[in-house]
Coordinates of C-alpha atoms in Angstrom, one line a residue:
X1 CA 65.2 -58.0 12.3
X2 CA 63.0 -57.3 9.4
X3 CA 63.1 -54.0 7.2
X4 CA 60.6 -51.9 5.3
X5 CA 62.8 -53.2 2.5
X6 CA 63.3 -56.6 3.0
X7 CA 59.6 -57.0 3.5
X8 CA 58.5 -55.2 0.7
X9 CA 60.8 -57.2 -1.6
X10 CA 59.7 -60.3 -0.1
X11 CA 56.2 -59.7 -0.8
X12 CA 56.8 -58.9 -3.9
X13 CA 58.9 -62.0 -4.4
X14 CA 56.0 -64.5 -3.5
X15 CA 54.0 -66.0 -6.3
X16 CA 50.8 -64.7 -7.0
X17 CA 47.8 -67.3 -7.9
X18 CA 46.2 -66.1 -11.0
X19 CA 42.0 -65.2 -11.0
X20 CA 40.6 -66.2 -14.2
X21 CA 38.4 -63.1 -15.9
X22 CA 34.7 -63.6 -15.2
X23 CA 33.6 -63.5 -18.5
X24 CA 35.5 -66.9 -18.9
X25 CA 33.3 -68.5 -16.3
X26 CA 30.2 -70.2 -18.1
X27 CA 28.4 -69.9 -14.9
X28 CA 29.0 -65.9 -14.4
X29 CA 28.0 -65.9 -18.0
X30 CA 24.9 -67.4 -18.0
X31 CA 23.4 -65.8 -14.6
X32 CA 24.0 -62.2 -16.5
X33 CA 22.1 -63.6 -19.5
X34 CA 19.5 -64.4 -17.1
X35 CA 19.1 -61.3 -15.5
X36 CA 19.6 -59.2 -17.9
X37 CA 16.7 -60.4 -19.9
X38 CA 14.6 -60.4 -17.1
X39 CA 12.7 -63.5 -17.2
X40 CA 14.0 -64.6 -14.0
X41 CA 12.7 -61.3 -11.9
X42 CA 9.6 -60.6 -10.5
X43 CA 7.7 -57.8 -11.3
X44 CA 8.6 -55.9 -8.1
X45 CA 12.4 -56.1 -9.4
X46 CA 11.5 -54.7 -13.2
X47 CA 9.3 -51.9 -12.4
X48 CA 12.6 -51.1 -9.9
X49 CA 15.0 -51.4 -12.5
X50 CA 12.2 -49.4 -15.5
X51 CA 12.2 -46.8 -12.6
X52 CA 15.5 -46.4 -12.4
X53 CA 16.2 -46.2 -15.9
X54 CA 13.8 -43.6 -16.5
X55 CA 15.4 -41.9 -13.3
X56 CA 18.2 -41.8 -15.1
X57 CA 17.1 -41.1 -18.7
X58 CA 15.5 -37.6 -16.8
X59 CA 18.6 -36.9 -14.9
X60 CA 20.7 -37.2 -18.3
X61 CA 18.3 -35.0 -20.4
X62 CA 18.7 -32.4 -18.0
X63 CA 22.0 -32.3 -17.4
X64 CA 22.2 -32.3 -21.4
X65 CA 20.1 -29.3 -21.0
X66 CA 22.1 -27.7 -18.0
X67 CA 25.2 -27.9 -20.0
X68 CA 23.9 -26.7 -23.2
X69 CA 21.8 -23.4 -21.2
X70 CA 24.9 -22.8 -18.5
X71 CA 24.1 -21.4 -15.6
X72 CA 21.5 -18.9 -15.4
X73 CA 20.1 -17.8 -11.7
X74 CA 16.9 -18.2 -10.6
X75 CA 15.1 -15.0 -10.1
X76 CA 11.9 -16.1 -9.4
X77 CA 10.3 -19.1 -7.3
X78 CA 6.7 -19.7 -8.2
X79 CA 4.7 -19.4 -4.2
X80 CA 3.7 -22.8 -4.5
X81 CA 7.4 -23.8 -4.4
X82 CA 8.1 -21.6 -0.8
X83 CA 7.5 -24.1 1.8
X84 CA 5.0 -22.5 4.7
X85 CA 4.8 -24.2 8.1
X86 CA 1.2 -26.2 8.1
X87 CA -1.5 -24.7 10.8
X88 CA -1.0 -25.6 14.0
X89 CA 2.0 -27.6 13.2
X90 CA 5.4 -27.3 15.8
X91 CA 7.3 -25.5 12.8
X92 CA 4.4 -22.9 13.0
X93 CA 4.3 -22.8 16.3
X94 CA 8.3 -21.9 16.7
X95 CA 7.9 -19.2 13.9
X96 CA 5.4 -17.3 15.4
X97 CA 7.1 -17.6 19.1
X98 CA 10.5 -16.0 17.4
X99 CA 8.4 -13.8 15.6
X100 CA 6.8 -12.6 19.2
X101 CA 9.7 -12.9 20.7
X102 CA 11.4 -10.7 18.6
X103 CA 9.1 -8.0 18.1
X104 CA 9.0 -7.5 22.5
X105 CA 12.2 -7.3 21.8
X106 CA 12.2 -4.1 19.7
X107 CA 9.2 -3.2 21.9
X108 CA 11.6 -2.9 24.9
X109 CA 14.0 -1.3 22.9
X110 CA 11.1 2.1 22.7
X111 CA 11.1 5.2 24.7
X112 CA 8.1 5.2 26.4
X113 CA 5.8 7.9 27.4
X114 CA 8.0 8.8 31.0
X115 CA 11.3 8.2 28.8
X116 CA 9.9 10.9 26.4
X117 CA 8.8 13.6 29.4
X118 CA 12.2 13.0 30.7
X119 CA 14.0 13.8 27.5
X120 CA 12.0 17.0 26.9
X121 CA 13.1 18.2 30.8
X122 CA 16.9 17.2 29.8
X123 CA 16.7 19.2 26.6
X124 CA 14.8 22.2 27.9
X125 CA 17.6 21.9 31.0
X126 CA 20.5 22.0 28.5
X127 CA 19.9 24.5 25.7
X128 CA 20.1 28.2 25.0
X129 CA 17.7 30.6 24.6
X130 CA 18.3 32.5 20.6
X131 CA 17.7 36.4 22.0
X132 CA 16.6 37.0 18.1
X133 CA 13.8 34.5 17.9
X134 CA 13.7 33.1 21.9
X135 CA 14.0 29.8 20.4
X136 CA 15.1 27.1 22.3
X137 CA 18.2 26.2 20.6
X138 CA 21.6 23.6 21.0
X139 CA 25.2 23.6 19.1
X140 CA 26.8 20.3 18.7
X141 CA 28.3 20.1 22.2
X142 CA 25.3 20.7 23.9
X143 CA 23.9 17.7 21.8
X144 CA 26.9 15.4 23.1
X145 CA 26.3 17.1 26.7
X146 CA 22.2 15.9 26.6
X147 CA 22.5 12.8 25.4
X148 CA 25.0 11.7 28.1
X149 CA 22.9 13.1 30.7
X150 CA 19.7 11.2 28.8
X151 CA 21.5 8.0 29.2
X152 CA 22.2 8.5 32.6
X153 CA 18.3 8.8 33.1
X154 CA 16.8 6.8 30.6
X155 CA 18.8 4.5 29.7
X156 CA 21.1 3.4 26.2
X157 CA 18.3 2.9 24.6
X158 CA 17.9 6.9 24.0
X159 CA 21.8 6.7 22.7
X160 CA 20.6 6.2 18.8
X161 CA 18.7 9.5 18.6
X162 CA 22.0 11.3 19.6
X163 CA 24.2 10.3 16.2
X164 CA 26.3 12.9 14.4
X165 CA 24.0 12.2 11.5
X166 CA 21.3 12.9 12.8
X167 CA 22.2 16.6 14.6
X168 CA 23.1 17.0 10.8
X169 CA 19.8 16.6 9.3
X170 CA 18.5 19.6 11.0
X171 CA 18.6 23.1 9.7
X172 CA 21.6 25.3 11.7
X173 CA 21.8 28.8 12.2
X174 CA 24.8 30.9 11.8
X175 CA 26.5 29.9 15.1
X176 CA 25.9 26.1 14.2
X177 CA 23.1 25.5 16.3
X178 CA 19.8 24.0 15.8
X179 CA 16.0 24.6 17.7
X180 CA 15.8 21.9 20.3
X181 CA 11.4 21.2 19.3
X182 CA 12.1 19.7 15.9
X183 CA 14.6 17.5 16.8
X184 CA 12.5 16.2 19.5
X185 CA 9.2 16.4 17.3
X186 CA 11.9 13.8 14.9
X187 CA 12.3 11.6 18.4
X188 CA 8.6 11.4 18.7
X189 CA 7.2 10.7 15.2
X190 CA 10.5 8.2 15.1
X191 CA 9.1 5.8 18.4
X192 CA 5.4 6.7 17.2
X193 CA 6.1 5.0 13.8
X194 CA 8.2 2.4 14.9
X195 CA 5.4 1.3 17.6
X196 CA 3.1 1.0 14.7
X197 CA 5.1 -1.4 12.4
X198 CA 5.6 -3.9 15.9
X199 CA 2.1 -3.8 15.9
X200 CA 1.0 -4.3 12.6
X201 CA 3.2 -6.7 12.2
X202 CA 1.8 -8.7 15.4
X203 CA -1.2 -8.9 13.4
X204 CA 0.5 -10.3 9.8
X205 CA -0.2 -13.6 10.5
X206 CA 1.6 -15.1 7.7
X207 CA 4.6 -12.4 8.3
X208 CA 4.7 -11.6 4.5
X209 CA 4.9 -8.0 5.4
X210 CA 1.5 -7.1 3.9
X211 CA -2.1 -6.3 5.9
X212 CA -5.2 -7.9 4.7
X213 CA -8.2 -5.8 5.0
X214 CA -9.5 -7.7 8.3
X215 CA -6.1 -7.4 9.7
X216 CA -5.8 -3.5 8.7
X217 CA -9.1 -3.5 10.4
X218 CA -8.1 -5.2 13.9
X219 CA -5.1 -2.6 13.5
X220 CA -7.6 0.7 13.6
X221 CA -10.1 -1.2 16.3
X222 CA -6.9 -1.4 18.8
X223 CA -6.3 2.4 18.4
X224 CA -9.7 3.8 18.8
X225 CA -9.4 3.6 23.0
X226 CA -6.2 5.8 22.5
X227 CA -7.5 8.1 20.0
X228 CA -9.7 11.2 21.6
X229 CA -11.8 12.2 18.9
X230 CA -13.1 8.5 18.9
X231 CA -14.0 8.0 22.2
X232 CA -17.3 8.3 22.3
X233 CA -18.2 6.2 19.3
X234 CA -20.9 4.2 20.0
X235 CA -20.1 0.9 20.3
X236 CA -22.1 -0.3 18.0
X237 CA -20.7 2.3 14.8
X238 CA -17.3 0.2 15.7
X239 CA -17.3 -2.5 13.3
X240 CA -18.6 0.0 10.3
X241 CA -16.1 2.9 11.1
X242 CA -12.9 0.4 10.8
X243 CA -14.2 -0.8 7.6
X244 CA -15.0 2.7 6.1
X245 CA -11.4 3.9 8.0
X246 CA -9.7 0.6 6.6
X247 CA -10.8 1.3 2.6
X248 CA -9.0 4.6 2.2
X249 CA -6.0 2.5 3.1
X250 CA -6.4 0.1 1.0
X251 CA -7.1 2.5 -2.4
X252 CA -3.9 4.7 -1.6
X253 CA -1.5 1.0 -0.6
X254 CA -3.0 -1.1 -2.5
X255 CA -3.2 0.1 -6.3
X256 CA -3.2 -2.8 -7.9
X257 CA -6.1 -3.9 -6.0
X258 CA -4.3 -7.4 -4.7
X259 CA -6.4 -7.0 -1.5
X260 CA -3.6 -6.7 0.6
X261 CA -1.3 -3.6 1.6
X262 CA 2.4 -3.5 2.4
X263 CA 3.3 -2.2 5.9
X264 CA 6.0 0.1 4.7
X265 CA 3.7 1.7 2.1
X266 CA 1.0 2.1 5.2
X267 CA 3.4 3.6 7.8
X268 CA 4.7 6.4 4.8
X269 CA 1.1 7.5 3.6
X270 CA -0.1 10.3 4.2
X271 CA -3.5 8.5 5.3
X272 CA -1.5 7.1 9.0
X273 CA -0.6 10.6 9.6
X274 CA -4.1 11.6 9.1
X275 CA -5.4 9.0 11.7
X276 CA -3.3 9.9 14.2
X277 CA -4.1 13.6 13.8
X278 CA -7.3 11.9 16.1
X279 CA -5.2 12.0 19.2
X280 CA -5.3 15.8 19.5
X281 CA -9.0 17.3 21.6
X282 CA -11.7 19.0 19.4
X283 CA -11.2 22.7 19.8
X284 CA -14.3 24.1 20.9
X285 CA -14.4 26.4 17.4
X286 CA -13.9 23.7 15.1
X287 CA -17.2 23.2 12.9
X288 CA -19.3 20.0 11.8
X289 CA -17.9 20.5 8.4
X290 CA -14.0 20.8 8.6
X291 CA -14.1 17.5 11.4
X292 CA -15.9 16.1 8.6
X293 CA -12.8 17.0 5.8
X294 CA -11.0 14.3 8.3
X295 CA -12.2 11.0 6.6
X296 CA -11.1 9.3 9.5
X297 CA -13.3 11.2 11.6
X298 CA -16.1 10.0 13.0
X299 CA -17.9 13.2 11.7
X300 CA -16.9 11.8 8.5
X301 CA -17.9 7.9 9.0
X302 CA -21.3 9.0 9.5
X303 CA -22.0 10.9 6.5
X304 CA -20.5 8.2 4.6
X305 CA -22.9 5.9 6.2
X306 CA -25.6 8.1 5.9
X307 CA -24.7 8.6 2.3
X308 CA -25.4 5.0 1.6
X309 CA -28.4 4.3 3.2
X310 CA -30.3 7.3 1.9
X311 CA -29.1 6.6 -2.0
X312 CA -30.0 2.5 -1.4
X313 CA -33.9 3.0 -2.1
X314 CA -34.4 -0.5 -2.2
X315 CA -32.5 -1.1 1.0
X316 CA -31.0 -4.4 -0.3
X317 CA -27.0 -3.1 0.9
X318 CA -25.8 -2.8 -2.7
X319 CA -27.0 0.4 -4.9
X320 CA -27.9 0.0 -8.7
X321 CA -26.9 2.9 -11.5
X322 CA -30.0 4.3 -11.4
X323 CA -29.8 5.2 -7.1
X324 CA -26.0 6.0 -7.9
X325 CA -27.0 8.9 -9.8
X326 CA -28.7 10.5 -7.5
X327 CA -25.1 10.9 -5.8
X328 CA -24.5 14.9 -5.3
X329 CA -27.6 16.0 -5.9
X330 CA -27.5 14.4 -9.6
X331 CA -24.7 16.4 -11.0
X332 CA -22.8 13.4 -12.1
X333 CA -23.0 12.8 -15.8
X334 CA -24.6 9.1 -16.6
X335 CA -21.9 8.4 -19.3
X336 CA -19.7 8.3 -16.1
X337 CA -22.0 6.7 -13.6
X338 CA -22.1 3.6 -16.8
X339 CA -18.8 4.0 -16.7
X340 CA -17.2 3.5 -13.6
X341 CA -20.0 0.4 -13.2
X342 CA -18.3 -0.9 -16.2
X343 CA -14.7 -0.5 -14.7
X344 CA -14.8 -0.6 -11.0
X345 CA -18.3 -2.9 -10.4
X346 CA -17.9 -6.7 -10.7
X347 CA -21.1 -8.4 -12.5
X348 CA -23.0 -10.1 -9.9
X349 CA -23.4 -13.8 -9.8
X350 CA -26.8 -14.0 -8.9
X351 CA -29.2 -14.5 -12.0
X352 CA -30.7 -10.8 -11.3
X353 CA -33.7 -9.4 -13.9
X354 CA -31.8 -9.5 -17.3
X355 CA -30.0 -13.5 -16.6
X356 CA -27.0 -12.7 -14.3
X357 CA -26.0 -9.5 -16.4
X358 CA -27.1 -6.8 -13.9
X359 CA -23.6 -5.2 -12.0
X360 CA -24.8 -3.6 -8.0
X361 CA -22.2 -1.7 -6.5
X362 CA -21.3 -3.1 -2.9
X363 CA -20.1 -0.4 0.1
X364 CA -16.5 -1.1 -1.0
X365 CA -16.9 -0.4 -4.3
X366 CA -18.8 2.5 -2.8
X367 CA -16.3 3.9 -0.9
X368 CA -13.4 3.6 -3.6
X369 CA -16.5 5.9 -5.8
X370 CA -16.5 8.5 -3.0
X371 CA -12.5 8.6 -2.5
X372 CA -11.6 9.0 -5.6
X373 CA -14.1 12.2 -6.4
X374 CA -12.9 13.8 -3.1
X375 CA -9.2 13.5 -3.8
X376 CA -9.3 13.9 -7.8
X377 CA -6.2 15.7 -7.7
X378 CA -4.0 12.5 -6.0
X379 CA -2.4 9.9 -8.4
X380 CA -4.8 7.2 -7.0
X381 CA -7.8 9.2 -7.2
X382 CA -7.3 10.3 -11.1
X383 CA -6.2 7.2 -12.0
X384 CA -9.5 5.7 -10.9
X385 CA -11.1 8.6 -12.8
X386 CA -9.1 8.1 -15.8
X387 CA -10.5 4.8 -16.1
X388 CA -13.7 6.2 -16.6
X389 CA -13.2 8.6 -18.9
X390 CA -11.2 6.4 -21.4
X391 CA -13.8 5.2 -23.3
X392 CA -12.3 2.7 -25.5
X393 CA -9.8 1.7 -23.6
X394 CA -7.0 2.7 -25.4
X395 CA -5.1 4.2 -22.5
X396 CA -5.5 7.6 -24.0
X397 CA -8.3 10.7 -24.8
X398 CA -9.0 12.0 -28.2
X399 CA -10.9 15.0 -29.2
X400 CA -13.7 13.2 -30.0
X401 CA -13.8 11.1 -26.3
X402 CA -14.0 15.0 -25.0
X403 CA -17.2 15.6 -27.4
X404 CA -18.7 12.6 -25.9
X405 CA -18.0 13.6 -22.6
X406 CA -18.8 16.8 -22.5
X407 CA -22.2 16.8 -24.1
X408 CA -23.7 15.0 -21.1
X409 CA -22.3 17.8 -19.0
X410 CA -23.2 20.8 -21.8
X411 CA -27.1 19.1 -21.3
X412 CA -26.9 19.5 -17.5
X413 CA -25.4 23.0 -18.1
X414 CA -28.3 24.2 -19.8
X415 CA -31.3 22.2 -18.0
X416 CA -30.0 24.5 -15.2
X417 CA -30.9 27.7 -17.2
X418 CA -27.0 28.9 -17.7
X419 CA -25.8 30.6 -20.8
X420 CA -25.0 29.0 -24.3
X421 CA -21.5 27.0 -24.6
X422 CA -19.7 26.0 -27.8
X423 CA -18.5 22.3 -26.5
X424 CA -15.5 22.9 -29.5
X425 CA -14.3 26.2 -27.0
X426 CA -14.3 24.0 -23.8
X427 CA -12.3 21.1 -25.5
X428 CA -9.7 23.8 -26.4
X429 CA -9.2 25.3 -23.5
X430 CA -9.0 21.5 -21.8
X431 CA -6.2 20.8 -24.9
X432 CA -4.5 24.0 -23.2
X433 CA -4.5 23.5 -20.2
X434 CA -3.4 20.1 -19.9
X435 CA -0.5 20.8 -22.7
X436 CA -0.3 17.0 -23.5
X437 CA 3.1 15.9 -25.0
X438 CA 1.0 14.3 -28.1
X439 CA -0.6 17.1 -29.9
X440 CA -3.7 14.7 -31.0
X441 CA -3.9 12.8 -27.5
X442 CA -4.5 12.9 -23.8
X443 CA -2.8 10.5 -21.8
X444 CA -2.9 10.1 -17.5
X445 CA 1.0 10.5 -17.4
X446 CA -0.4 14.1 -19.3
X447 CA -2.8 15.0 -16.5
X448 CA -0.8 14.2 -13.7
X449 CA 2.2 16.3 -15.2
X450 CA -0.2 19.6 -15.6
X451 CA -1.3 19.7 -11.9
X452 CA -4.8 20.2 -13.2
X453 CA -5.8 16.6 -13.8
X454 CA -8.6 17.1 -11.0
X455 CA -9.9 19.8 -12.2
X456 CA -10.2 18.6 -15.9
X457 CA -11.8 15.6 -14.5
X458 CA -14.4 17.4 -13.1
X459 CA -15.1 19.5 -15.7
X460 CA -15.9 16.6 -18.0
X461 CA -17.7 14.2 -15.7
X462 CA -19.7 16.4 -12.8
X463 CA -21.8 19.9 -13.9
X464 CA -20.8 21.2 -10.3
X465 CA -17.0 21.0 -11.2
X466 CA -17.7 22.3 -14.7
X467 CA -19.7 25.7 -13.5
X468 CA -16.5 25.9 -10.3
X469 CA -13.8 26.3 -13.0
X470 CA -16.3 28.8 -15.1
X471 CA -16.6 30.9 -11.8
X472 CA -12.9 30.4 -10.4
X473 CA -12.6 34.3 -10.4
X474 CA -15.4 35.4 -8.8
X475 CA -15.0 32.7 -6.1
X476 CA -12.0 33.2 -5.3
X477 CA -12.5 36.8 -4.8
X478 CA -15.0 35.9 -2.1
X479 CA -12.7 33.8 -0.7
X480 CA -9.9 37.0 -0.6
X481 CA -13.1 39.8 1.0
X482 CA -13.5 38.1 4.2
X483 CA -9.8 38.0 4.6
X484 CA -9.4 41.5 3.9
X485 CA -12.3 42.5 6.5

């Protein structure tokens, strides 16, 4: 019998046959003085071995520079660098099958129109009736009580809308209770906003979150079937309508003009709201002219259209400075018809009459013109203005920009046969009413903080806006006598 021991000391026991170093072999020696000089590789095997010296001269320098930098996070990645599936490949193919697989998904997770009508009985069912106000109303236990009966009928899916939190965001009376139309009004808006993102995001092919202008037009095209105002738009208006619908989008989502709107931004703005207002019949007593305050109206869409076509003279789709100004019956100024070519109108490429130098404004450009002068008063519509009216540049007004500004305006003012103005009075009163934070400047932070940037925009670019603030009294006293009768 053999132990760990015994074994281990008779190994260690045995002699051991000494291995002379390899540097002592001339042989060993003289096939590294071969190779290492090279002269007996091909030149296959020394590009390999330059290669991997460089290789490894690179991976040294940086981790030299690695170690000398430490370790800062990357916090950006250039787009080049994020790795898209190519078209039609199988990688493509599985990301837009999980991406439609996903959005039925949330689809089936909705409360549709019967799920709705059935929530309304269940809640009408279920309340009390305030004897102060006969307002439909519910305490928190009737909220627990509806939304078990609502699963019962509808489903889980209804569950969500029932959460502590949310009874809490509505306003309570004294006895705890809150009015049963709101909250469902909340249900409603909820599913109707939800439905949109699954469908706009159907149509963002590259799923980047963001709408390009033909995909924000495929989105308005899909809802003009369920929209009743739009009905009976002739089929051939279609294509023009989304476009002219699709703009006003795109200059309230899209301020930096990247040509592409995020989805969140869209389903927030005030502009979707205003689109789906299109749903609801045309009372008999509603006029032409308040459809027409509706941009998305098709009352609206065809005075835009008509707008265009009567100011393009020349009938070549884009309009020069000279048909611009006849815009509102020529009450523009031409500083700010040169203007807002020079800031908003690329320079055509075409050589044109004066070598390629001659700007056109296209129906785009057009429409961004129109939007901003009919909502002056919004952030995006005064920046676009502000634009104009800084002259130099400089991201701010001085007293003598206002001189400049004005005069066209003071010329138009008296080539209608109205009384004698001292342009130093109206700067003044602009420097007052704007109460800008620099004594000697005007900046656009200035005129948005007054809540009369609109109205001082007017005054120094259109004669019409000018002569509405001279008269504010007197019209708005006619606006207070039929009120009265």
């Amino acid at each position: 019998m053999y132990s760990g021991s015994s074994d281990g000391e008779g190994h260690e026991a045995a002699p051991q046959r000494k291995i002379p170093p390899a540097s002592s072999m001339p042989w060993v020696r003289n096939l590294r003085h071969f190779i290492g000089s090279g002269a007996g590789l091909g030149s296959e095997a020394l590009m390999e071995l330059e290669t991997k010296r460089i290789l490894l001269d690179m991976f040294k320098e940086k981790q030299q520079k690695n170690a000398e930098a430490g370790k800062i996070p990357s916090f950006y990645k250039k787009a080049s660098l994020i790795i898209k599936p190519e078209e039609g490949s199988i990688s493509q193919r599985v990301q837009n099958l999980a991406k439609m697989r996903f959005l039925k998904k949330q689809t089936d997770l909705l409360l549709n129109a019967d799920d709705l009508d059935a929530m309304w009985v269940c809640l009408r069912e279920n309340c009390v009736i305030d004897e102060s106000t006969n307002a439909e109303k519910m305490n928190y236990e009737d909220f627990c009580h509806i939304a078990s009966v609502c699963t019962e009928q509808i489903g889980p899916k209804c569950r969500r809308f029932f959460s502590p939190s949310n009874f809490m965001k509505f306003e309570k009376d004294e006895s705890g209770r809150i009015a049963i139309l709101p909250f469902y009004l909340y249900v409603m808006r909820t599913v109707s906003l939800t439905q949109a993102r699954i469908d706009m995001s159907e149509l963002d092919e590259d799923s980047d979150g963001f709408l390009q202008p033909d995909e924000m037009e495929t989105y308005i095209r899909g809802l003009i079937p369920n929209l009743a105002q739009l009905r009976d738009m002739p089929p051939g208006f279609a294509q023009m309508y989304c476009r002219i619908a699709g703009r006003k989008f795109f200059f309230f989502c899209d301020p930096h003009r990247r040509g592409k709107a995020c989805i969140k931004k869209v389903l927030l703005s005030n502009c979707l709201q205003e689109l789906m207002e299109l749903h609801q019949e045309i009372e008999e007593e509603v006029t032409d002219t308040e459809q027409a305050e509706n941009w998305f109206s098709l009352t609206s869409a065809q005075r835009i259209c008509d707008l265009f076509l009567a100011l393009d003279k020349d009938m070549n789709g884009t309009l020069s400075k000279q048909e611009l100004r006849e815009y509102a019956d020529s009450s523009l100024t031409d500083i700010f018809i040169e203007r807002a070519f020079d800031e908003h109108v690329r320079r055509s490429k075409g050589g044109g009459g004066s070598g390629g130098n001659t700007r056109e404004m296209d129906f785009d450009s057009f429409l961004d013109f129109v939007l901003a002068l009919e909502n002056k008063d919004t952030p995006e519509g005064l920046t676009y203005l502000f634009r104009c009216l800084d002259l130099h540049g400089r991201g701010y007004l001085t007293t003598a920009d206002m001189h400049t500004l004005f005069r066209d305006v003071h010329q138009k003012w008296i080539e209608g046969g109205n009384y004698e103005l001292c342009i130093e009075d109206v700067r003044d009163e602009i420097w007052d009413m704007v109460k800008p934070a620099d004594p000697l400047r005007i900046t656009l932070n200035d005129l948005l903080s007054c809540k009369q940037g609109g109205t001082v925009a007017s005054m120094l670019i259109d004669v019409r806006g000018f002569w509405a603030h001279d008269n504010r009294e007197n019209l708005l006293q006619e606006e207070e006598e039929p009120e009265e009768e």
